[in-house]
N, CA, C and O atoms as CSV, one atom per row, in Angstrom:
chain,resi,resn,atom,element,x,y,z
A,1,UNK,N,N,86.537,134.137,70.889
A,1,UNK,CA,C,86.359,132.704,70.725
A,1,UNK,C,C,85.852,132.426,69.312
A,1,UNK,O,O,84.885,133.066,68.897
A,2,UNK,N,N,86.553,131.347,68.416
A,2,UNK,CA,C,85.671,131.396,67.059
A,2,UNK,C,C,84.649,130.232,67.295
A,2,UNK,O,O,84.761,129.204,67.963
A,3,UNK,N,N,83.428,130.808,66.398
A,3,UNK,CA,C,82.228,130.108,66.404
A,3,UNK,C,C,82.191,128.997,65.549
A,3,UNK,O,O,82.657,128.966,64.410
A,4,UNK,N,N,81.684,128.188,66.071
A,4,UNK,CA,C,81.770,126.259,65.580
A,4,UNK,C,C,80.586,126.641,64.610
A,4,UNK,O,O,79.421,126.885,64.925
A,5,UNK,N,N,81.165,126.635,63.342
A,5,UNK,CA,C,80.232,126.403,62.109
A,5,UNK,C,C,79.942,125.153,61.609
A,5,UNK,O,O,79.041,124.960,60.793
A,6,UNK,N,N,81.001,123.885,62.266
A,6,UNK,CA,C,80.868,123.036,61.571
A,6,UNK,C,C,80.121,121.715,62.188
A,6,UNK,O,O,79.970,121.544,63.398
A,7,UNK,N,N,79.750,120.957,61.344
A,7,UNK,CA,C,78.817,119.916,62.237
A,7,UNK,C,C,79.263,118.453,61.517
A,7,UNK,O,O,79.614,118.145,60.378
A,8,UNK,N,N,79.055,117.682,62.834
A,8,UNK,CA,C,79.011,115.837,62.072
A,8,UNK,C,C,77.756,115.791,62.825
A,8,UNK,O,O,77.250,116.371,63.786
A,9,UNK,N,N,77.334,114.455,61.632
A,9,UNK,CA,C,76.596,113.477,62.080
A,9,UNK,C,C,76.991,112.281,62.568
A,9,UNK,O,O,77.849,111.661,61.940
A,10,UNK,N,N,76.406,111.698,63.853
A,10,UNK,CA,C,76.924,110.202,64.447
A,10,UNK,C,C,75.721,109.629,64.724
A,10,UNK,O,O,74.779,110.263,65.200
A,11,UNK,N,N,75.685,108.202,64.393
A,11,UNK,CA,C,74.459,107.757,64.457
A,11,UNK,C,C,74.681,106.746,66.007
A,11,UNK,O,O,75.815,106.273,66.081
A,12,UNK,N,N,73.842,106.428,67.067
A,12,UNK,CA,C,74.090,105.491,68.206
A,12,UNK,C,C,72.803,105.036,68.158
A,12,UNK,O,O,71.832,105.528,67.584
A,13,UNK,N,N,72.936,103.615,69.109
A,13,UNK,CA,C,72.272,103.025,69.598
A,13,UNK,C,C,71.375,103.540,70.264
A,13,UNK,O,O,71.412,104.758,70.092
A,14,UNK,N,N,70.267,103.124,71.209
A,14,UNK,CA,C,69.763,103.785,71.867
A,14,UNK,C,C,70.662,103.398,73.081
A,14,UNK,O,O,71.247,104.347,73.604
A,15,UNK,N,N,70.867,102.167,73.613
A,15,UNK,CA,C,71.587,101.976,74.919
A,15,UNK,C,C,73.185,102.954,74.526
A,15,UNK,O,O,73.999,102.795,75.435
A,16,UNK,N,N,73.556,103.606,73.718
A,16,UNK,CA,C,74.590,103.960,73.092
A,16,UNK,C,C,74.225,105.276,73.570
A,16,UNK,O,O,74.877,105.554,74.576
A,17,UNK,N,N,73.452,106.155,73.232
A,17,UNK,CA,C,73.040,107.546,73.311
A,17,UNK,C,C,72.436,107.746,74.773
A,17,UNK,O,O,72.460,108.879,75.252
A,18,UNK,N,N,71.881,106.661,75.517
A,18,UNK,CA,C,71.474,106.364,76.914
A,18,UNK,C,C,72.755,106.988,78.042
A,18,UNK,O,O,72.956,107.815,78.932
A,19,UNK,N,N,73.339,106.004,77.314
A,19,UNK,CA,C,74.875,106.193,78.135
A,19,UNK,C,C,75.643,107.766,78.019
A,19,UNK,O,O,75.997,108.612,78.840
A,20,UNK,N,N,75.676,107.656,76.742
A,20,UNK,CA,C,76.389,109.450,76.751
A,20,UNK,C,C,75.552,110.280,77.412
A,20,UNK,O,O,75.928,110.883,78.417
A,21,UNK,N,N,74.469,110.381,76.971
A,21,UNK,CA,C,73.482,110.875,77.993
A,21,UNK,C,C,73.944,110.989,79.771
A,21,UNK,O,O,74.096,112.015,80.435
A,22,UNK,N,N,74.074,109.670,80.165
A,22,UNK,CA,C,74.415,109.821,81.392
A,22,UNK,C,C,76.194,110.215,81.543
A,22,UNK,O,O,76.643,110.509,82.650
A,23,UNK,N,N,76.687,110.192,80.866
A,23,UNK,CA,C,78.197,110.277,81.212
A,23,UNK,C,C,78.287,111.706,81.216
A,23,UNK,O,O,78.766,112.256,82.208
A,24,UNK,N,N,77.741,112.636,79.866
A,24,UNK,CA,C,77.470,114.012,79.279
A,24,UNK,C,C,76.791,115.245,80.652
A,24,UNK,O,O,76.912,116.470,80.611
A,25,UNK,N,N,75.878,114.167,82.116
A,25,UNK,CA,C,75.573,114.897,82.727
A,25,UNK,C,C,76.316,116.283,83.240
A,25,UNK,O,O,75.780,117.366,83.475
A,26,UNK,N,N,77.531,115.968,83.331
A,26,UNK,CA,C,78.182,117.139,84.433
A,26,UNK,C,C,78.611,118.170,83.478
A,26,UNK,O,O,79.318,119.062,83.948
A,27,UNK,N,N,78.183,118.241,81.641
A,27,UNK,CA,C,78.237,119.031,80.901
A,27,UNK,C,C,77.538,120.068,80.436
A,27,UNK,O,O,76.336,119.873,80.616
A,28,UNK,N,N,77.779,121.131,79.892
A,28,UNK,CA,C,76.637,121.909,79.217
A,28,UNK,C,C,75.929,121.134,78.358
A,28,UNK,O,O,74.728,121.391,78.278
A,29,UNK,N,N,76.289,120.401,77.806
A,29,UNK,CA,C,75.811,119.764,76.758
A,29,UNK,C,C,76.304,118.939,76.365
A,29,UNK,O,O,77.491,119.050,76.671
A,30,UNK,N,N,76.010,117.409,75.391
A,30,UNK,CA,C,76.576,116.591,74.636
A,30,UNK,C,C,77.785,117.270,73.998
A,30,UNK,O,O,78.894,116.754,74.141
A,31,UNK,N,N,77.662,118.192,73.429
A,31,UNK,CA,C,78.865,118.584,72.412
A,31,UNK,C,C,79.668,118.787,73.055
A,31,UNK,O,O,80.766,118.431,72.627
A,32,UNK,N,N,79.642,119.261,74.024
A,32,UNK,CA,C,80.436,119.613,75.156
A,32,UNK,C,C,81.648,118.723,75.688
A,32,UNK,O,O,82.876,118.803,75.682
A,33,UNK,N,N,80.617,117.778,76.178
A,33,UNK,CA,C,81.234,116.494,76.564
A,33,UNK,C,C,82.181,115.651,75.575
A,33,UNK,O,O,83.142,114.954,75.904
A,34,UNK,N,N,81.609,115.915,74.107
A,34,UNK,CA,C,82.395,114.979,73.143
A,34,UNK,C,C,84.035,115.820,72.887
A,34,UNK,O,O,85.145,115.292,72.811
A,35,UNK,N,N,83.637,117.380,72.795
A,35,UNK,CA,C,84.646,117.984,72.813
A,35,UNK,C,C,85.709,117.680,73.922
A,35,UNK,O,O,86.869,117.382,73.638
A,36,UNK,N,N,85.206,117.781,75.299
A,36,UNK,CA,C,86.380,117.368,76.292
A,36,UNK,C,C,86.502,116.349,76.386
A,36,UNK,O,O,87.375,116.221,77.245
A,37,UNK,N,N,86.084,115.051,75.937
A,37,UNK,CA,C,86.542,113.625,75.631
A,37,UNK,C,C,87.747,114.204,74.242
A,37,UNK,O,O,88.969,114.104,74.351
A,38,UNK,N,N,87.310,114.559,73.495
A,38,UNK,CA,C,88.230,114.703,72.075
A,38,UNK,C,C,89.909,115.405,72.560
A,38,UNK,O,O,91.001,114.912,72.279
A,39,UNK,N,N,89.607,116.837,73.451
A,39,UNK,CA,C,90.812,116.932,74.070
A,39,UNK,C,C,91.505,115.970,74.753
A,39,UNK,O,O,92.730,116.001,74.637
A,40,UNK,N,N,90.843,114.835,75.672
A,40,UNK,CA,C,91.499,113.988,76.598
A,40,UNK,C,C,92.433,113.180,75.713
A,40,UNK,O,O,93.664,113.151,75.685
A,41,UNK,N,N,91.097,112.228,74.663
A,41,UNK,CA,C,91.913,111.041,73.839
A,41,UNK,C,C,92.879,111.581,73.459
A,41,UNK,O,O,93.965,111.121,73.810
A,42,UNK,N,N,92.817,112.898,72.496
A,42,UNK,CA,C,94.063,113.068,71.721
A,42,UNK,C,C,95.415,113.440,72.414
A,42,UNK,O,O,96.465,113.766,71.861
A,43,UNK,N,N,95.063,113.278,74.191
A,43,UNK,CA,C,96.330,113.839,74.454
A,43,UNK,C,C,97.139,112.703,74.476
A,43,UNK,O,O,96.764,111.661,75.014
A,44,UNK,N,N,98.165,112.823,73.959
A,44,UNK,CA,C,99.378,111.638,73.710
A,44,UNK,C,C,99.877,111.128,75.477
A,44,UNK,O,O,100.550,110.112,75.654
A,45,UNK,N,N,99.532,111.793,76.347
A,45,UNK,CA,C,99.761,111.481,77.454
A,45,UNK,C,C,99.146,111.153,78.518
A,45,UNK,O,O,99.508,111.142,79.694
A,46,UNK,N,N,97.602,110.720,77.714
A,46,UNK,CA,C,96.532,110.550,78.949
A,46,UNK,C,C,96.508,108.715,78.964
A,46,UNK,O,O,95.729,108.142,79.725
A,47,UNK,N,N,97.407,107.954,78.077
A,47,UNK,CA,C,97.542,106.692,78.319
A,47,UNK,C,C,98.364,106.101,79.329
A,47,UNK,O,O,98.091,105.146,80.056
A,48,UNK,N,N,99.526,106.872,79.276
A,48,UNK,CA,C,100.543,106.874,80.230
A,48,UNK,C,C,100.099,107.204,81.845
A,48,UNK,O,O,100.469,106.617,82.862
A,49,UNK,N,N,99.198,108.324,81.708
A,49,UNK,CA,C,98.582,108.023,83.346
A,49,UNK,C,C,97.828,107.290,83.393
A,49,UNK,O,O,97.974,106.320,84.136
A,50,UNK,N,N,96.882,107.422,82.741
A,50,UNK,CA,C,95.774,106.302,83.220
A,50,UNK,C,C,96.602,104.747,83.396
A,50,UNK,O,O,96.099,103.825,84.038
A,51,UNK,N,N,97.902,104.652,82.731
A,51,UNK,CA,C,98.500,103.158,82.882
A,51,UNK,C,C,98.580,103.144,84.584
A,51,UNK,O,O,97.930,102.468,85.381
A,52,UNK,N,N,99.739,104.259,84.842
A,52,UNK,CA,C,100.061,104.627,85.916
A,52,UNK,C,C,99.207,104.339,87.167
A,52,UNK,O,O,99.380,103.627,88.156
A,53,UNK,N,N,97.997,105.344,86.658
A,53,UNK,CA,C,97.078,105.019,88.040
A,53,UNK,C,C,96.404,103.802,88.268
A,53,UNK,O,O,95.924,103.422,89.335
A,54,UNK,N,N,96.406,103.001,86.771
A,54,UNK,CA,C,95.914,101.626,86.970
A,54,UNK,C,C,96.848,100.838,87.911
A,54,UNK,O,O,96.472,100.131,88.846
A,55,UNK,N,N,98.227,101.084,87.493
A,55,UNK,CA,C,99.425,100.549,88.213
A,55,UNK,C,C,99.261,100.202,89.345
A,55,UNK,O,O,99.147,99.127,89.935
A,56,UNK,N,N,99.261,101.781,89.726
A,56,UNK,CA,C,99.110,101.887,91.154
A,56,UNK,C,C,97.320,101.626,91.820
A,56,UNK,O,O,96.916,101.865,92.958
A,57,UNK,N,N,96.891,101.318,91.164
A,57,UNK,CA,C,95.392,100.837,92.043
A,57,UNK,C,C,95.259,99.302,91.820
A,57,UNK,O,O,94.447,98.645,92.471
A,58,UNK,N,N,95.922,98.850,91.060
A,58,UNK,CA,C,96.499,97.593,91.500
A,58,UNK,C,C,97.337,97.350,92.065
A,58,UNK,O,O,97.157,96.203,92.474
A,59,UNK,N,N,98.749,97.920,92.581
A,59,UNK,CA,C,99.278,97.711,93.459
A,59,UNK,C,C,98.785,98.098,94.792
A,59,UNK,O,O,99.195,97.469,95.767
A,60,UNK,N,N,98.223,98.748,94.891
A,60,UNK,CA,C,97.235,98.911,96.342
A,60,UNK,C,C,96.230,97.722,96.671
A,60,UNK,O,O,95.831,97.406,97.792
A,61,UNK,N,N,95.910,97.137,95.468
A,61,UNK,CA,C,94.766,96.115,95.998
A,61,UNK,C,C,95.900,94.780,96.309
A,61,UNK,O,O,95.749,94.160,97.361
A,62,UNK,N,N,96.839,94.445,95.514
A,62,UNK,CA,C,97.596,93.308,96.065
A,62,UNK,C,C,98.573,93.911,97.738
A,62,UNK,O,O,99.063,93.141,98.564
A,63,UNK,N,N,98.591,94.846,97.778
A,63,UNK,CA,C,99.359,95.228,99.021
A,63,UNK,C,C,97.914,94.825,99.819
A,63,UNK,O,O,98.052,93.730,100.363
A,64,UNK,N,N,96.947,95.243,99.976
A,64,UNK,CA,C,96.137,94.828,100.940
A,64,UNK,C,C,95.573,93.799,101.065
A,64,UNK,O,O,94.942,93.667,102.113
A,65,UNK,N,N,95.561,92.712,100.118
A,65,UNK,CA,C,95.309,91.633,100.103
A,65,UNK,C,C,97.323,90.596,100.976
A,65,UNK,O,O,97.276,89.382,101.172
A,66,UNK,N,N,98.138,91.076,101.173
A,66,UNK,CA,C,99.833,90.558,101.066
A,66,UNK,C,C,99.184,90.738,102.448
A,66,UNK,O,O,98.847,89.799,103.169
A,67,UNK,N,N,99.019,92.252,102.790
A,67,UNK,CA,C,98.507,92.314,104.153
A,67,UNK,C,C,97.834,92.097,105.460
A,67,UNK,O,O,98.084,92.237,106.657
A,68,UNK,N,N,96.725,91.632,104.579
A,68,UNK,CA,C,95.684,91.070,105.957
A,68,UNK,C,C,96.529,89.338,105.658
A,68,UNK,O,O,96.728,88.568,106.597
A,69,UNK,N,N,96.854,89.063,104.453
A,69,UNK,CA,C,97.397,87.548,104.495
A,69,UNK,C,C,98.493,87.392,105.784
A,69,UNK,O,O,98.333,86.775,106.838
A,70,UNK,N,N,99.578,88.116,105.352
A,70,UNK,CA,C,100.342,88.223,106.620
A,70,UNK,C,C,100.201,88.635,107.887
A,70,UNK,O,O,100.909,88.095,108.737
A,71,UNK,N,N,99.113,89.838,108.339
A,71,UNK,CA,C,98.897,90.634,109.529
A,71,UNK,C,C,97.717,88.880,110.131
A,71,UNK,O,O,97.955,88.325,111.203
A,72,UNK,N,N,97.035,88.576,109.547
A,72,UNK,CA,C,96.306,87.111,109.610
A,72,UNK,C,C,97.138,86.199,110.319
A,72,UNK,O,O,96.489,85.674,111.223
A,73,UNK,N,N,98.569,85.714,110.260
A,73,UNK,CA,C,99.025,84.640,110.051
A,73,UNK,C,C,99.672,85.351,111.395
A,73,UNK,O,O,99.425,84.645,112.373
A,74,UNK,N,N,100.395,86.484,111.726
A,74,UNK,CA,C,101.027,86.984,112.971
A,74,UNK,C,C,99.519,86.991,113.789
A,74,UNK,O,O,99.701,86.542,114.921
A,75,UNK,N,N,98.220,87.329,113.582
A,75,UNK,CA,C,97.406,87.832,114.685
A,75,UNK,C,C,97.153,86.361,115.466
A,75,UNK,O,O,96.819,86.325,116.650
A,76,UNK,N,N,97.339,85.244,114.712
A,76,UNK,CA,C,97.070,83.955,115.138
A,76,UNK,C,C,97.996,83.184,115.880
A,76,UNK,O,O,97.805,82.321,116.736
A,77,UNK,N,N,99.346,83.793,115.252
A,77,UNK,CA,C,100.635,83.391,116.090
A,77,UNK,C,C,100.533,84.016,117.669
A,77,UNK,O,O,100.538,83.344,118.701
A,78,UNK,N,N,100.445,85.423,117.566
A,78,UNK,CA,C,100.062,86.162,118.824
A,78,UNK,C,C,98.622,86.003,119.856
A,78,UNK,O,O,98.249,86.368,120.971
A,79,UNK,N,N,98.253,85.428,119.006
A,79,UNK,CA,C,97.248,84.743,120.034
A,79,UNK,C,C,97.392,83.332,120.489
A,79,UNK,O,O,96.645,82.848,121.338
A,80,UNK,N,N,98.246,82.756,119.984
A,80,UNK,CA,C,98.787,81.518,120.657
A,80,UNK,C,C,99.298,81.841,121.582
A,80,UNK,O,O,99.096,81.376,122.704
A,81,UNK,N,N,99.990,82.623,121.316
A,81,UNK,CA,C,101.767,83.214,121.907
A,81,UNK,C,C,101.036,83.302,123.519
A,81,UNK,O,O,101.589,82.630,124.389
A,82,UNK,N,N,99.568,84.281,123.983
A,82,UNK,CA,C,99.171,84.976,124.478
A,82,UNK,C,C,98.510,84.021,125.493
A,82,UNK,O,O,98.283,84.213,126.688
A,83,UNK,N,N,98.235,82.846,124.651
A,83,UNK,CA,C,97.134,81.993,125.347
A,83,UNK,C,C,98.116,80.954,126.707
A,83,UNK,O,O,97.863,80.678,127.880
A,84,UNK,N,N,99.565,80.551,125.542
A,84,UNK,CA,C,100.460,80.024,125.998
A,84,UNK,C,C,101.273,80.685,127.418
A,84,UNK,O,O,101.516,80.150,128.500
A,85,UNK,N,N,101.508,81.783,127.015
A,85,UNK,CA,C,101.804,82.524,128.318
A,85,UNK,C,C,101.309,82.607,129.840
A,85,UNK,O,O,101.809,82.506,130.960
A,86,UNK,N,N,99.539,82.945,129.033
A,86,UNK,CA,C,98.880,83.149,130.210
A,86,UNK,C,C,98.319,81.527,131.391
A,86,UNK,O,O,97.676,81.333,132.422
A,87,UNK,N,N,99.200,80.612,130.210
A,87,UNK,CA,C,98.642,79.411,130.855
A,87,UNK,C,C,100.597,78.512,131.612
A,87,UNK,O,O,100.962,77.419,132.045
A,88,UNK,N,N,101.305,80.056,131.296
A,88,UNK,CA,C,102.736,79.336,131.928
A,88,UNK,C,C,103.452,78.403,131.246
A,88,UNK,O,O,104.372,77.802,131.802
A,89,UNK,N,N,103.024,78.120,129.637
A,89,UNK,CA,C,103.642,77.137,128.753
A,89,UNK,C,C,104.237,77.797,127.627
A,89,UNK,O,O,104.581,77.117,126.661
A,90,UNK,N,N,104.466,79.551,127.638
A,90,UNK,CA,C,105.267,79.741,126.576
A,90,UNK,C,C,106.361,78.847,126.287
A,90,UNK,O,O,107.205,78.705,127.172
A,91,UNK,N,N,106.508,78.151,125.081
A,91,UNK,CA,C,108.436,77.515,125.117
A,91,UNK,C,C,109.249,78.432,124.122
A,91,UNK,O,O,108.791,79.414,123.538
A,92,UNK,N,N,110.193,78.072,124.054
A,92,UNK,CA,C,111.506,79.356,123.779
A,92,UNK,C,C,111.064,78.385,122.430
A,92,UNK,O,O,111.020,79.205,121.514
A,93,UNK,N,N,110.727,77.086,121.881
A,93,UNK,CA,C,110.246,76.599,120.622
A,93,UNK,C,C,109.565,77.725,119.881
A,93,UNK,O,O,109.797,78.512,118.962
A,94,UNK,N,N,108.706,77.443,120.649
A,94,UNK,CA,C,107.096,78.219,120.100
A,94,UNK,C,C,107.483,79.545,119.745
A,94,UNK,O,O,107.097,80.103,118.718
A,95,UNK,N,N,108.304,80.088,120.656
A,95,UNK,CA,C,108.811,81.705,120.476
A,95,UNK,C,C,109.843,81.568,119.047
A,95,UNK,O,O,109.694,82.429,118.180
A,96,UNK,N,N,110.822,80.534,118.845
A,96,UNK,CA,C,112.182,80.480,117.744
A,96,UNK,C,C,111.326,79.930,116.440
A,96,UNK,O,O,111.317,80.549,115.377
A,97,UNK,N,N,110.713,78.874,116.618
A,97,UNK,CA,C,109.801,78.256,114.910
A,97,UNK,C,C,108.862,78.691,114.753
A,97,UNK,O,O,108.268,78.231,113.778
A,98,UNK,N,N,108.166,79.743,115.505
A,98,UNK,CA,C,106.259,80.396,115.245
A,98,UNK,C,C,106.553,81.796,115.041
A,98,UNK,O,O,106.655,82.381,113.963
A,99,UNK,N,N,106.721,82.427,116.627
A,99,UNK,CA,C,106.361,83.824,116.292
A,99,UNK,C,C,107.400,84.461,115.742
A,99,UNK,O,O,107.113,85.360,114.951
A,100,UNK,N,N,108.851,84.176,116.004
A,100,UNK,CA,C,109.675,84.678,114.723
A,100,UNK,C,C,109.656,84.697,113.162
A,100,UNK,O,O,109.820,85.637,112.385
A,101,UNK,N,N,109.497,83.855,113.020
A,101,UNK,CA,C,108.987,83.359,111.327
A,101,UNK,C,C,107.935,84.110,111.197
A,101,UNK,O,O,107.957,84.871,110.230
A,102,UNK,N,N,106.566,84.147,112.203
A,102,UNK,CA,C,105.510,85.590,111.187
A,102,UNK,C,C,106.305,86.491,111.775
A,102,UNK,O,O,106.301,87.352,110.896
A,103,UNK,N,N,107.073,86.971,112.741
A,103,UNK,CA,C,107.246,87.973,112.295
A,103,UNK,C,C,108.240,88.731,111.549
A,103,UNK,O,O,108.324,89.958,111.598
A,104,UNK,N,N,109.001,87.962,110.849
A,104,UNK,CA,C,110.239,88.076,109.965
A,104,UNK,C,C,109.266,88.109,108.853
A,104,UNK,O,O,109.232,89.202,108.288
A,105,UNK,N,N,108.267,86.988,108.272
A,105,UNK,CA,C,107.552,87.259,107.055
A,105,UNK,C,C,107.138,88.629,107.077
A,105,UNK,O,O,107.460,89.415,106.187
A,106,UNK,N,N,106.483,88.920,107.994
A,106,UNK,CA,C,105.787,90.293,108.165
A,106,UNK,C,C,106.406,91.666,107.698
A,106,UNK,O,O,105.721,92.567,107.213
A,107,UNK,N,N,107.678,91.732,107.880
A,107,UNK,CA,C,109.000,92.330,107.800
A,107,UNK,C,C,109.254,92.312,106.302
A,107,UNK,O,O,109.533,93.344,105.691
A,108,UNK,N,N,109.166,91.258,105.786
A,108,UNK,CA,C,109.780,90.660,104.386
A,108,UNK,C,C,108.248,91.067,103.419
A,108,UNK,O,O,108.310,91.402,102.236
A,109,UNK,N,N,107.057,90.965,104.126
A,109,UNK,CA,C,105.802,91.464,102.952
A,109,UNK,C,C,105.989,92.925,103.275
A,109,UNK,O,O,105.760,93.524,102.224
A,110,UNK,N,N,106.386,94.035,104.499
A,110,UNK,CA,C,106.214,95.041,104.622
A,110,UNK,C,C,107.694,95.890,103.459
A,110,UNK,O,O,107.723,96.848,102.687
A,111,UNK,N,N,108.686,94.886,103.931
A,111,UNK,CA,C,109.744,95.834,102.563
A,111,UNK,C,C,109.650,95.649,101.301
A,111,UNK,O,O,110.150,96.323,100.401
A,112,UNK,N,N,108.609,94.160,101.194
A,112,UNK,CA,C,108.225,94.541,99.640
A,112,UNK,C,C,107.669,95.210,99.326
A,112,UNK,O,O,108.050,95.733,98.278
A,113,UNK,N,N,106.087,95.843,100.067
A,113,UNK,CA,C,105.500,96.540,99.833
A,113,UNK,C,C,106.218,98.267,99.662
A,113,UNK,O,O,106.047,99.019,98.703
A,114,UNK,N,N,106.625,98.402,100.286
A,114,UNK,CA,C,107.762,99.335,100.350
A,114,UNK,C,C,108.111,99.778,99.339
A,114,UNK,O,O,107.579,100.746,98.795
A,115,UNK,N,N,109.218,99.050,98.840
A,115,UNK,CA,C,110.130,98.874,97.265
A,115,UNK,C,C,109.031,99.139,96.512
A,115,UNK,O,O,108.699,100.282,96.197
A,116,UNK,N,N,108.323,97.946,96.138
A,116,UNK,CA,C,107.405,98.393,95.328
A,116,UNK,C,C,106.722,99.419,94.937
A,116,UNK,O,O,106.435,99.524,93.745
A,117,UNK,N,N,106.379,100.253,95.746
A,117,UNK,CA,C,105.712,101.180,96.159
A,117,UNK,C,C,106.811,102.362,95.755
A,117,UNK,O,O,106.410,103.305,95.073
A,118,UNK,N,N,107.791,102.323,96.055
A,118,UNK,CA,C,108.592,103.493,96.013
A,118,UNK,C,C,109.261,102.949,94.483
A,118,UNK,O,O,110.085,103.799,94.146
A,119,UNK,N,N,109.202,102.014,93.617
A,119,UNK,CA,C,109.368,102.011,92.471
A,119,UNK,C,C,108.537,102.458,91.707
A,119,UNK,O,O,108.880,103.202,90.789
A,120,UNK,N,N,107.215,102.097,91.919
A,120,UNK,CA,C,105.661,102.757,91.038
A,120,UNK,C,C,105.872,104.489,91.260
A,120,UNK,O,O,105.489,105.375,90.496
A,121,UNK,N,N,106.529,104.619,92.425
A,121,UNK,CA,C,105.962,106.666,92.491
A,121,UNK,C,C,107.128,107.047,91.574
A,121,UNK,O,O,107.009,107.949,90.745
A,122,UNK,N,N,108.367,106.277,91.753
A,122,UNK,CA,C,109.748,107.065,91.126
A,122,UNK,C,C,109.278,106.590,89.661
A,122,UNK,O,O,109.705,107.612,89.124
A,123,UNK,N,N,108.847,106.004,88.792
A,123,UNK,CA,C,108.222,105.642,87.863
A,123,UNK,C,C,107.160,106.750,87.492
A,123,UNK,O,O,107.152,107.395,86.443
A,124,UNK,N,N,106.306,106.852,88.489
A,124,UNK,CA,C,105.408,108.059,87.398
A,124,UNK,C,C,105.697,109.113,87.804
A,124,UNK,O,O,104.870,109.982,87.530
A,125,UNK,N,N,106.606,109.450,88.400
A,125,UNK,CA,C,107.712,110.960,88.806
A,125,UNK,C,C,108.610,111.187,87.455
A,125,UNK,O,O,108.804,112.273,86.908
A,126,UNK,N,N,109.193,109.707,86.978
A,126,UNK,CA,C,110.279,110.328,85.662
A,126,UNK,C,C,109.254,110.743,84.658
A,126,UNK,O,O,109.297,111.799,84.027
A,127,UNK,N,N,108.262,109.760,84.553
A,127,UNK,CA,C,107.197,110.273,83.341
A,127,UNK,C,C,106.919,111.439,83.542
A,127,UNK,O,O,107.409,112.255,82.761
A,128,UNK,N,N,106.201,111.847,84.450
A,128,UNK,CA,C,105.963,113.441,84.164
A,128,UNK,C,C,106.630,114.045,83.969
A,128,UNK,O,O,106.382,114.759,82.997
A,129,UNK,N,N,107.924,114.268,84.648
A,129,UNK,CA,C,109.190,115.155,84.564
A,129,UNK,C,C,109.646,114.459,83.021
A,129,UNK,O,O,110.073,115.280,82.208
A,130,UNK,N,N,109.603,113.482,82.716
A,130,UNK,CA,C,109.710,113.565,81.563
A,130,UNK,C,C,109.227,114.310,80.218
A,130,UNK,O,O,109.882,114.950,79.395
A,131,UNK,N,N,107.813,113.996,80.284
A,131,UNK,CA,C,106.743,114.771,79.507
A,131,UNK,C,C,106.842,116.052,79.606
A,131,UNK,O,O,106.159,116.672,78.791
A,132,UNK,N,N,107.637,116.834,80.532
A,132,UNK,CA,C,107.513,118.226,80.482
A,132,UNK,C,C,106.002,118.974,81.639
A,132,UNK,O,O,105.050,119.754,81.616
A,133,UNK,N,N,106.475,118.364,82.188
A,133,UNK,CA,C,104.715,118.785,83.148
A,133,UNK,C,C,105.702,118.832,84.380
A,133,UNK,O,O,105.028,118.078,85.081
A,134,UNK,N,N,106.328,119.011,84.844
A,134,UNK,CA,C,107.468,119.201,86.252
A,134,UNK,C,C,106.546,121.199,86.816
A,134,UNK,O,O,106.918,121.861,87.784
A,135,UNK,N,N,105.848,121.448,86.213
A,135,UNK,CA,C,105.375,122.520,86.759
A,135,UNK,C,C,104.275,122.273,87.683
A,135,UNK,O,O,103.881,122.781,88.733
A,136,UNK,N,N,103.881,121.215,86.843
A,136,UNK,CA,C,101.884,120.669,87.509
A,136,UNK,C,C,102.100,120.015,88.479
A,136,UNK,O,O,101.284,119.864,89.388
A,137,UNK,N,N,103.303,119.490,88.444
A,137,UNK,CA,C,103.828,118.364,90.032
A,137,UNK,C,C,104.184,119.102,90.875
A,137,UNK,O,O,103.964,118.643,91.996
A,138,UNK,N,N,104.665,120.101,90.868
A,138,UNK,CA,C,105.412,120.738,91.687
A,138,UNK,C,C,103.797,121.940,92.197
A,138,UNK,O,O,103.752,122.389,93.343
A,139,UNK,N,N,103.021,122.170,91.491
A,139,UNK,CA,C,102.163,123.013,91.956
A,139,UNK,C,C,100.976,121.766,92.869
A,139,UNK,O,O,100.076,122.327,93.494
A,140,UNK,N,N,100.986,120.668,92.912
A,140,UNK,CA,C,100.819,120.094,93.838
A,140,UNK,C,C,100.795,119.852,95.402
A,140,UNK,O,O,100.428,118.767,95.854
């Protein structure tokens, strides 16, 4: 291994040096830490995931928000549906303009979610296989 002869100086804040401090914990040391930050930034490809996983952790939060919106709007239909029944007034109405419609929406938020979903993975599938990393995916 060759020995680090060389040194910088960086001057921080205190709330500045606070923080590395705490980020630096799971390191041998500060230098440590700046070094494996220095490998990360410079990798030309750690923007591209981190886009990725942002991608996709926002598409997870609007899928679950599409979700309870719609699973909401059927649980209310079906409890009409339920109330109506049990009181001998289902109408073939209520069944053709209510509970079809949520549950066709339901259908229509679940294949978007879908698509979507299967566009974001085939998306950061070409990137890697792009980048040349088809080994690290596959050892997955």
């Amino acid at each position: 291994m060759e020995k680090r002869t060389n040194r910088i100086e960086i001057l921080f804040t205190d709330t500045e040096l606070e923080r590395l401090k705490i980020r630096s914990k799971e390191f041998r040391s500060i230098s440590s830490y700046i070094r494996a930050a220095l490998v990360e930034f410079s990798d030309k490809d750690a923007k591209g995931r981190m886009q990725a996983v942002e991608e996709m952790a926002s598409l997870c939060r609007r899928f679950k928000d599409e979700l309870g919106w719609a699973g909401g709007n059927l649980n209310q239909a079906m409890k009409r549906a339920n109330e109506l029944s049990v009181a001998g007034l289902l109408s073939e109405t209520y069944y053709k303009e209510v509970l079809i419609p949520s549950i066709n929406g339901l259908k229509k938020t679940m294949d978007k979610i879908i698509a979507e979903h299967s566009d974001v993975v085939s998306k950061i599938i070409r990137g890697v296989l792009k980048n040349g990393q088809s080994e690290h995916l596959m050892q997955r």
